[in-house]
Amino acid sequence: MPKPGELIFAAPRGAAMPPRHLADLTPAERREAVAGLGEKPFRARQLSQHYFARLTDDPAQWTDIPAAARQRLADELLPSLMTEVRHLACDDGATRKTLWRLHDGTLVESVLMRYPDRVTMCISSQAGCGMNCPFCATGQAGLDRNLSTAEIVHQIVAGMRALRDGEIPGGPARLSNIVFMGMGEPLANYRRVLGAIRRLTDPAPDGLGLSQRGITVSTVGLVPAIRKLTDEGLKCRLAVSLHAPDDELRDTLVPVNTRWKVREVLDAAWDYAETSGRRVSVEYALIRDINDQAWRADLLGRLLKGRRAHVNLIPLNPTPGSRWTASRPQDERAFVAALEVHGVPVTVRDTRGQEIDGACGQLAATER
């Protein structure tokens, strides 16, 4: 049976999920799987050490495992799930978008961004997106299917390997932050996204040993799933893609608002903030003459005043065929000023990756 939060926005029927992978399994399930293959259960920890700690799935490098067992363990527990189709880079190589082909031919994208003081990866949780937001290229493409936990995790493993091996200009580096802001609505793939968070943050060798505080999970506002996430007791940051403070406009910009209104979404977000101790990030794409009016900035400020929140204003990134564009600079400045009057912390997001269609709302996963 589907889990709560997956009932309404599940992947299309018949969508083919990939074969079982080590990263799909808990440590206990890995031991069971290895024993089921006729191997000693401790081999599960050895496999985990190779994949999560050493970032390798090449059986030729597993010198602590008998040669006769390596290929079978690899075939059964570390199958190839996705292959790199191409990399596109900008910012002198500091921003790199990767196009992945999954086992069934589905295409998804992830983006790695290196800054002077940190490295962030933007990863996908679905192939496409079913939320249908009209200003987002991913949303306009529709939903192909959910990604598995292992497909989500492998984007990070590949990025960490590239950083370790010095593939990104600036020398070897460590990953600082992960944002579930690539393709898809993460909370519409709740169970697998939660599994991925566990794999990313479990101590090595059970997982990658990353900090929950370095992970941001975005949502357009699936209220039941936000409340379920609150009950998990995580320290990840929640990002709410609001884009309008009033229901009339948000019904159009974020169609799920016809189900869960602005106040319901924000109430759920405040509960998450209270439980997690983390500020909520309110994402707001500034669209010229659509949602950037002074009165909307004032309304947003009134909704957020005194709350544990931070506003990320995102100048709208261009997408093919869109009739909308980014706000005028003076309107952007006025919007910021109106929020500051209410004491609401606000920043304007860096539009990294725009030249390679790797910025917010631009991921479309095409081979063109």
PDB file of C-alpha atoms in Angstrom, residues 3-10 125-126 131 146 180 184-194 197 217-230 234 238-240 272:
ATOM      1  CA  LYS A   3       2.436   5.501   2.355  1.00  0.00           C
ATOM      2  CA  PRO A   4       0.742   8.729   3.507  1.00  0.00           C
ATOM      3  CA  GLY A   5       1.817  11.582   1.304  1.00  0.00           C
ATOM      4  CA  GLU A   6       2.093   9.262  -1.717  1.00  0.00           C
ATOM      5  CA  LEU A   7      -1.621   8.574  -2.255  1.00  0.00           C
ATOM      6  CA  ILE A   8      -2.468  11.570  -4.399  1.00  0.00           C
ATOM      7  CA  PHE A   9       0.774  12.218  -6.207  1.00  0.00           C
ATOM      8  CA  ALA A  10       2.107   8.704  -6.816  1.00  0.00           C
ATOM      9  CA  SER A 125      13.807  12.960  -6.205  1.00  0.00           C
ATOM     10  CA  GLN A 126      11.527  12.284  -9.172  1.00  0.00           C
ATOM     11  CA  MET A 131       2.906  19.610  -9.494  1.00  0.00           C
ATOM     12  CA  ASN A 146       9.507   8.408  -8.580  1.00  0.00           C
ATOM     13  CA  PHE A 180      16.211  18.445  -2.573  1.00  0.00           C
ATOM     14  CA  GLY A 184      10.297  16.523  -8.586  1.00  0.00           C
ATOM     15  CA  GLU A 185       8.321  17.203  -5.414  1.00  0.00           C
ATOM     16  CA  PRO A 186      10.271  15.406  -2.670  1.00  0.00           C
ATOM     17  CA  LEU A 187       7.318  14.913  -0.335  1.00  0.00           C
ATOM     18  CA  ALA A 188       5.323  13.232  -3.121  1.00  0.00           C
ATOM     19  CA  ASN A 189       8.005  10.509  -2.972  1.00  0.00           C
ATOM     20  CA  TYR A 190       8.018  10.549   0.804  1.00  0.00           C
ATOM     21  CA  ARG A 191       9.140   7.062   1.771  1.00  0.00           C
ATOM     22  CA  ARG A 192      12.078   6.942  -0.613  1.00  0.00           C
ATOM     23  CA  VAL A 193      13.211  10.486   0.146  1.00  0.00           C
ATOM     24  CA  LEU A 194      13.152   9.705   3.858  1.00  0.00           C
ATOM     25  CA  ILE A 197      18.018  11.078   4.118  1.00  0.00           C
ATOM     26  CA  VAL A 217      13.951  19.345   1.785  1.00  0.00           C
ATOM     27  CA  SER A 218      11.688  21.486  -0.382  1.00  0.00           C
ATOM     28  CA  THR A 219       7.968  21.191  -0.932  1.00  0.00           C
ATOM     29  CA  VAL A 220       5.213  23.111  -2.678  1.00  0.00           C
ATOM     30  CA  GLY A 221       3.066  22.455   0.375  1.00  0.00           C
ATOM     31  CA  LEU A 222       1.833  18.874   0.774  1.00  0.00           C
ATOM     32  CA  VAL A 223       0.477  19.482   4.264  1.00  0.00           C
ATOM     33  CA  PRO A 224      -0.072  15.858   5.417  1.00  0.00           C
ATOM     34  CA  ALA A 225       3.474  14.986   4.350  1.00  0.00           C
ATOM     35  CA  ILE A 226       4.928  18.058   6.099  1.00  0.00           C
ATOM     36  CA  ARG A 227       3.216  16.957   9.297  1.00  0.00           C
ATOM     37  CA  LYS A 228       4.480  13.410   8.855  1.00  0.00           C
ATOM     38  CA  LEU A 229       7.999  14.755   8.329  1.00  0.00           C
ATOM     39  CA  THR A 230       7.640  16.766  11.536  1.00  0.00           C
ATOM     40  CA  LEU A 234      14.781  15.298  11.811  1.00  0.00           C
ATOM     41  CA  LEU A 238      12.281  22.648   5.370  1.00  0.00           C
ATOM     42  CA  ALA A 239      11.907  24.905   2.325  1.00  0.00           C
ATOM     43  CA  VAL A 240       8.386  25.907   1.315  1.00  0.00           C
ATOM     44  CA  TYR A 272       8.037  21.748  11.713  1.00  0.00           C
TER      45      TYR A 272
END
